[in-house]
Amino acid sequence: MAGNLTFTMIKPDAVRANNIGNILQMINEAGFKIKAMKYTRLTETQAGQFYEVHKERPFYGELVDFMSSGPIVAAILEKDNAVEDFRTLIGATNPAEATKGTIRKKYASSIGENAVHGSDSDENANIEGNFFFSKLERF
Ligand code: CMP
C-alpha cells in the first residue's frame, strides 16, 4: 500500500529566486498538508550525506556544492499516495522534460538546479524525513 508521507526540499536556486511562497502555495493547493517544516542551510558534509546514494555519479560534487550553496526549506508532506502524487506535481528531474504546470516547469532552470526535491519511494521519504526532523518537530 502506498504511504501518505513524502519529503521535500525547496532548493537554493528557488530560495534565491524568492519562490518559497509560490512553491508552498502550489503544494497546499495540490492537497498536501505540512507535517513538519524548517528553513535551514546544509553544510557540504550534510549535503553529501543526504545525497550519498548518488556518490558514484559524475554530478555528485556539483550536487553537493549546489545544495550547500544557500538556505533551503525542508518539509514532510502528508496526502494519500504522497510520493507518487508529489512527483507528479513537481515534474521530471530535468525541467526541459517537465510537464506544463509542474513546479519544475515553472521554477527550475536546469537538471542540476531544479528548484525542488521529492522523495522517490516511501522508504526514502522516511529516511529523508528522519534526516531533518525529530518526533517533536512533527505535527
Ligand atoms: P533530486 O530529485 O534532488 O535528486 C538528485 C538530484 O541530482 C536531482 O534532483 C538533480 O538535481 C541532480 N541531478 C540528477 N541528474 C543530474 C545531472 N545529470 N547533472 C546534474 N545534476 C543532476
PDB file of C-alpha atoms and ligand atoms in Angstrom:
ATOM      1  CA  MET A   1       0.000   0.000   0.000  1.00  0.00           C
ATOM      2  CA  ALA A   2       1.265   3.472  -0.871  1.00  0.00           C
ATOM      3  CA  GLY A   3       2.184   5.591   2.146  1.00  0.00           C
ATOM      4  CA  ASN A   4       0.797   9.005   2.970  1.00  0.00           C
ATOM      5  CA  LEU A   5       4.040  10.896   3.633  1.00  0.00           C
ATOM      6  CA  THR A   6       6.752  12.346   1.425  1.00  0.00           C
ATOM      7  CA  PHE A   7       9.726  14.618   1.971  1.00  0.00           C
ATOM      8  CA  THR A   8      10.645  17.750   0.006  1.00  0.00           C
ATOM      9  CA  MET A   9      13.257  20.469  -0.117  1.00  0.00           C
ATOM     10  CA  ILE A  10      12.870  23.827  -1.808  1.00  0.00           C
ATOM     11  CA  LYS A  11      16.414  24.095  -3.161  1.00  0.00           C
ATOM     12  CA  PRO A  12      18.836  27.067  -3.010  1.00  0.00           C
ATOM     13  CA  ASP A  13      18.010  28.247  -6.570  1.00  0.00           C
ATOM     14  CA  ALA A  14      14.296  28.582  -5.777  1.00  0.00           C
ATOM     15  CA  VAL A  15      15.027  30.264  -2.438  1.00  0.00           C
ATOM     16  CA  ARG A  16      17.348  32.780  -4.152  1.00  0.00           C
ATOM     17  CA  ALA A  17      14.657  33.498  -6.763  1.00  0.00           C
ATOM     18  CA  ASN A  18      12.138  34.287  -3.983  1.00  0.00           C
ATOM     19  CA  ASN A  19       9.916  31.364  -4.955  1.00  0.00           C
ATOM     20  CA  ILE A  20       9.369  29.805  -1.490  1.00  0.00           C
ATOM     21  CA  GLY A  21       5.866  31.279  -1.242  1.00  0.00           C
ATOM     22  CA  ASN A  22       4.860  30.366  -4.799  1.00  0.00           C
ATOM     23  CA  ILE A  23       6.023  26.771  -4.367  1.00  0.00           C
ATOM     24  CA  LEU A  24       4.372  26.325  -0.950  1.00  0.00           C
ATOM     25  CA  GLN A  25       1.127  27.653  -2.428  1.00  0.00           C
ATOM     26  CA  MET A  26       1.256  25.045  -5.221  1.00  0.00           C
ATOM     27  CA  ILE A  27       1.956  22.334  -2.635  1.00  0.00           C
ATOM     28  CA  ASN A  28      -1.017  23.407  -0.486  1.00  0.00           C
ATOM     29  CA  GLU A  29      -3.348  23.804  -3.468  1.00  0.00           C
ATOM     30  CA  ALA A  30      -2.477  20.265  -4.602  1.00  0.00           C
ATOM     31  CA  GLY A  31      -3.829  18.966  -1.276  1.00  0.00           C
ATOM     32  CA  PHE A  32      -0.634  18.315   0.703  1.00  0.00           C
ATOM     33  CA  LYS A  33      -0.600  19.111   4.422  1.00  0.00           C
ATOM     34  CA  ILE A  34       2.607  20.261   6.065  1.00  0.00           C
ATOM     35  CA  LYS A  35       3.600  17.847   8.856  1.00  0.00           C
ATOM     36  CA  ALA A  36       6.999  19.429   9.532  1.00  0.00           C
ATOM     37  CA  MET A  37       8.965  22.313   8.064  1.00  0.00           C
ATOM     38  CA  LYS A  38      12.234  24.214   8.576  1.00  0.00           C
ATOM     39  CA  TYR A  39      14.364  26.878   6.889  1.00  0.00           C
ATOM     40  CA  THR A  40      17.998  25.875   7.181  1.00  0.00           C
ATOM     41  CA  ARG A  41      21.298  25.536   5.331  1.00  0.00           C
ATOM     42  CA  LEU A  42      23.137  22.255   4.756  1.00  0.00           C
ATOM     43  CA  THR A  43      26.881  22.078   5.260  1.00  0.00           C
ATOM     44  CA  GLU A  44      28.827  20.331   2.478  1.00  0.00           C
ATOM     45  CA  THR A  45      29.135  17.291   4.754  1.00  0.00           C
ATOM     46  CA  GLN A  46      25.388  17.181   5.410  1.00  0.00           C
ATOM     47  CA  ALA A  47      24.538  17.622   1.700  1.00  0.00           C
ATOM     48  CA  GLY A  48      26.985  14.803   0.909  1.00  0.00           C
ATOM     49  CA  GLN A  49      25.286  12.546   3.472  1.00  0.00           C
ATOM     50  CA  PHE A  50      21.793  13.381   2.261  1.00  0.00           C
ATOM     51  CA  TYR A  51      22.691  12.525  -1.358  1.00  0.00           C
ATOM     52  CA  GLU A  52      25.026   9.618  -0.506  1.00  0.00           C
ATOM     53  CA  VAL A  53      23.106   7.266  -2.842  1.00  0.00           C
ATOM     54  CA  HIS A  54      24.431   9.383  -5.738  1.00  0.00           C
ATOM     55  CA  LYS A  55      28.060   9.254  -4.517  1.00  0.00           C
ATOM     56  CA  GLU A  56      29.331   7.425  -7.593  1.00  0.00           C
ATOM     57  CA  ARG A  57      27.520   9.650 -10.099  1.00  0.00           C
ATOM     58  CA  PRO A  58      29.550  12.174 -12.123  1.00  0.00           C
ATOM     59  CA  PHE A  59      27.337  15.038 -10.918  1.00  0.00           C
ATOM     60  CA  TYR A  60      27.732  14.276  -7.181  1.00  0.00           C
ATOM     61  CA  GLY A  61      30.319  17.016  -6.454  1.00  0.00           C
ATOM     62  CA  GLU A  62      28.275  19.624  -8.298  1.00  0.00           C
ATOM     63  CA  LEU A  63      25.113  18.475  -6.491  1.00  0.00           C
ATOM     64  CA  VAL A  64      26.754  18.744  -3.055  1.00  0.00           C
ATOM     65  CA  ASP A  65      28.221  22.202  -3.842  1.00  0.00           C
ATOM     66  CA  PHE A  66      24.860  23.464  -5.072  1.00  0.00           C
ATOM     67  CA  MET A  67      22.779  22.028  -2.227  1.00  0.00           C
ATOM     68  CA  SER A  68      25.101  23.629   0.353  1.00  0.00           C
ATOM     69  CA  SER A  69      25.311  26.964  -1.518  1.00  0.00           C
ATOM     70  CA  GLY A  70      22.457  28.641   0.365  1.00  0.00           C
ATOM     71  CA  PRO A  71      19.430  28.060   2.576  1.00  0.00           C
ATOM     72  CA  ILE A  72      16.747  25.510   1.755  1.00  0.00           C
ATOM     73  CA  VAL A  73      13.251  24.770   3.057  1.00  0.00           C
ATOM     74  CA  ALA A  74      12.830  21.149   4.195  1.00  0.00           C
ATOM     75  CA  ALA A  75       9.375  19.690   4.809  1.00  0.00           C
ATOM     76  CA  ILE A  76       7.454  16.484   5.433  1.00  0.00           C
ATOM     77  CA  LEU A  77       4.185  16.470   3.496  1.00  0.00           C
ATOM     78  CA  GLU A  78       1.047  14.401   4.035  1.00  0.00           C
ATOM     79  CA  LYS A  79      -1.502  13.240   1.460  1.00  0.00           C
ATOM     80  CA  ASP A  80      -2.840   9.890   0.241  1.00  0.00           C
ATOM     81  CA  ASN A  81      -0.370   8.403  -2.244  1.00  0.00           C
ATOM     82  CA  ALA A  82       2.059  11.170  -1.266  1.00  0.00           C
ATOM     83  CA  VAL A  83       5.277  10.067  -3.007  1.00  0.00           C
ATOM     84  CA  GLU A  84       3.733   9.494  -6.417  1.00  0.00           C
ATOM     85  CA  ASP A  85       1.372  12.481  -6.323  1.00  0.00           C
ATOM     86  CA  PHE A  86       4.183  14.803  -5.259  1.00  0.00           C
ATOM     87  CA  ARG A  87       6.426  13.587  -8.076  1.00  0.00           C
ATOM     88  CA  THR A  88       3.593  14.338 -10.487  1.00  0.00           C
ATOM     89  CA  LEU A  89       3.252  17.838  -9.004  1.00  0.00           C
ATOM     90  CA  ILE A  90       6.980  18.630  -9.310  1.00  0.00           C
ATOM     91  CA  GLY A  91       7.508  17.135 -12.798  1.00  0.00           C
ATOM     92  CA  ALA A  92      10.546  15.490 -14.386  1.00  0.00           C
ATOM     93  CA  THR A  93      14.033  15.926 -12.861  1.00  0.00           C
ATOM     94  CA  ASN A  94      15.074  17.819 -15.992  1.00  0.00           C
ATOM     95  CA  PRO A  95      12.796  20.880 -16.275  1.00  0.00           C
ATOM     96  CA  ALA A  96      13.145  20.747 -20.076  1.00  0.00           C
ATOM     97  CA  GLU A  97      11.205  17.454 -19.908  1.00  0.00           C
ATOM     98  CA  ALA A  98       8.747  18.529 -17.190  1.00  0.00           C
ATOM     99  CA  THR A  99       5.021  18.749 -17.941  1.00  0.00           C
ATOM    100  CA  LYS A 100       3.450  22.208 -18.214  1.00  0.00           C
ATOM    101  CA  GLY A 101       2.077  23.448 -14.903  1.00  0.00           C
ATOM    102  CA  THR A 102       4.503  21.445 -12.747  1.00  0.00           C
ATOM    103  CA  ILE A 103       6.717  23.132 -10.147  1.00  0.00           C
ATOM    104  CA  ARG A 104       9.926  22.377 -12.047  1.00  0.00           C
ATOM    105  CA  LYS A 105       8.482  23.576 -15.355  1.00  0.00           C
ATOM    106  CA  LYS A 106       7.566  26.870 -13.685  1.00  0.00           C
ATOM    107  CA  TYR A 107      10.519  27.473 -11.403  1.00  0.00           C
ATOM    108  CA  ALA A 108      13.522  25.270 -12.324  1.00  0.00           C
ATOM    109  CA  SER A 109      16.284  26.304 -14.693  1.00  0.00           C
ATOM    110  CA  SER A 110      18.307  23.110 -15.269  1.00  0.00           C
ATOM    111  CA  ILE A 111      18.639  19.450 -14.267  1.00  0.00           C
ATOM    112  CA  GLY A 112      21.150  20.436 -11.569  1.00  0.00           C
ATOM    113  CA  GLU A 113      19.289  23.497 -10.294  1.00  0.00           C
ATOM    114  CA  ASN A 114      15.788  22.082 -10.373  1.00  0.00           C
ATOM    115  CA  ALA A 115      14.001  24.064  -7.635  1.00  0.00           C
ATOM    116  CA  VAL A 116      12.664  21.154  -5.547  1.00  0.00           C
ATOM    117  CA  HIS A 117      13.464  17.669  -4.321  1.00  0.00           C
ATOM    118  CA  GLY A 118      10.833  14.975  -3.873  1.00  0.00           C
ATOM    119  CA  SER A 119      11.371  11.503  -2.376  1.00  0.00           C
ATOM    120  CA  ASP A 120      11.310   8.638  -4.887  1.00  0.00           C
ATOM    121  CA  SER A 121       9.870   5.943  -2.564  1.00  0.00           C
ATOM    122  CA  ASP A 122       8.108   5.521   0.777  1.00  0.00           C
ATOM    123  CA  GLU A 123      11.316   4.094   2.211  1.00  0.00           C
ATOM    124  CA  ASN A 124      13.367   7.116   1.151  1.00  0.00           C
ATOM    125  CA  ALA A 125      10.631   9.514   2.322  1.00  0.00           C
ATOM    126  CA  ASN A 126      11.044   8.015   5.782  1.00  0.00           C
ATOM    127  CA  ILE A 127      14.856   8.144   5.695  1.00  0.00           C
ATOM    128  CA  GLU A 128      14.906  11.715   4.354  1.00  0.00           C
ATOM    129  CA  GLY A 129      12.298  12.992   6.827  1.00  0.00           C
ATOM    130  CA  ASN A 130      14.293  11.455   9.672  1.00  0.00           C
ATOM    131  CA  PHE A 131      17.442  13.201   8.384  1.00  0.00           C
ATOM    132  CA  PHE A 132      15.897  16.615   9.166  1.00  0.00           C
ATOM    133  CA  PHE A 133      13.168  16.177  11.778  1.00  0.00           C
ATOM    134  CA  SER A 134      12.750  14.741  15.265  1.00  0.00           C
ATOM    135  CA  LYS A 135       9.399  13.430  16.546  1.00  0.00           C
ATOM    136  CA  LEU A 136       8.889  16.689  18.453  1.00  0.00           C
ATOM    137  CA  GLU A 137       9.065  18.686  15.199  1.00  0.00           C
ATOM    138  CA  ARG A 138       6.139  16.858  13.512  1.00  0.00           C
ATOM    139  CA  PHE A 139       2.516  17.947  13.830  1.00  0.00           C
TER     140      PHE A 139
HETATM  141  P1  CMP B   1      16.753  15.401  -6.783  1.00  0.00           P
HETATM  142  O1  CMP B   1      15.367  14.972  -7.015  1.00  0.00           O
HETATM  143  O2  CMP B   1      17.030  16.307  -5.654  1.00  0.00           O
HETATM  144  O3  CMP B   1      17.681  14.101  -6.613  1.00  0.00           O
HETATM  145  C1  CMP B   1      19.010  14.009  -7.087  1.00  0.00           C
HETATM  146  C2  CMP B   1      19.449  15.238  -7.797  1.00  0.00           C
HETATM  147  O4  CMP B   1      20.605  15.090  -8.582  1.00  0.00           O
HETATM  148  C3  CMP B   1      18.384  15.652  -8.789  1.00  0.00           C
HETATM  149  O5  CMP B   1      17.265  16.124  -8.109  1.00  0.00           O
HETATM  150  C4  CMP B   1      19.125  16.654  -9.648  1.00  0.00           C
HETATM  151  O6  CMP B   1      19.086  17.969  -9.125  1.00  0.00           O
HETATM  152  C5  CMP B   1      20.547  16.116  -9.569  1.00  0.00           C
HETATM  153  N1  CMP B   1      20.893  15.557 -10.871  1.00  0.00           N
HETATM  154  C6  CMP B   1      20.362  14.479 -11.453  1.00  0.00           C
HETATM  155  N2  CMP B   1      20.942  14.280 -12.660  1.00  0.00           N
HETATM  156  C7  CMP B   1      21.842  15.269 -12.819  1.00  0.00           C
HETATM  157  C8  CMP B   1      22.740  15.603 -13.858  1.00  0.00           C
HETATM  158  N3  CMP B   1      22.823  14.876 -14.966  1.00  0.00           N
HETATM  159  N4  CMP B   1      23.517  16.693 -13.686  1.00  0.00           N
HETATM  160  C9  CMP B   1      23.441  17.422 -12.541  1.00  0.00           C
HETATM  161  N5  CMP B   1      22.592  17.139 -11.524  1.00  0.00           N
HETATM  162  C10 CMP B   1      21.809  16.077 -11.665  1.00  0.00           C
END
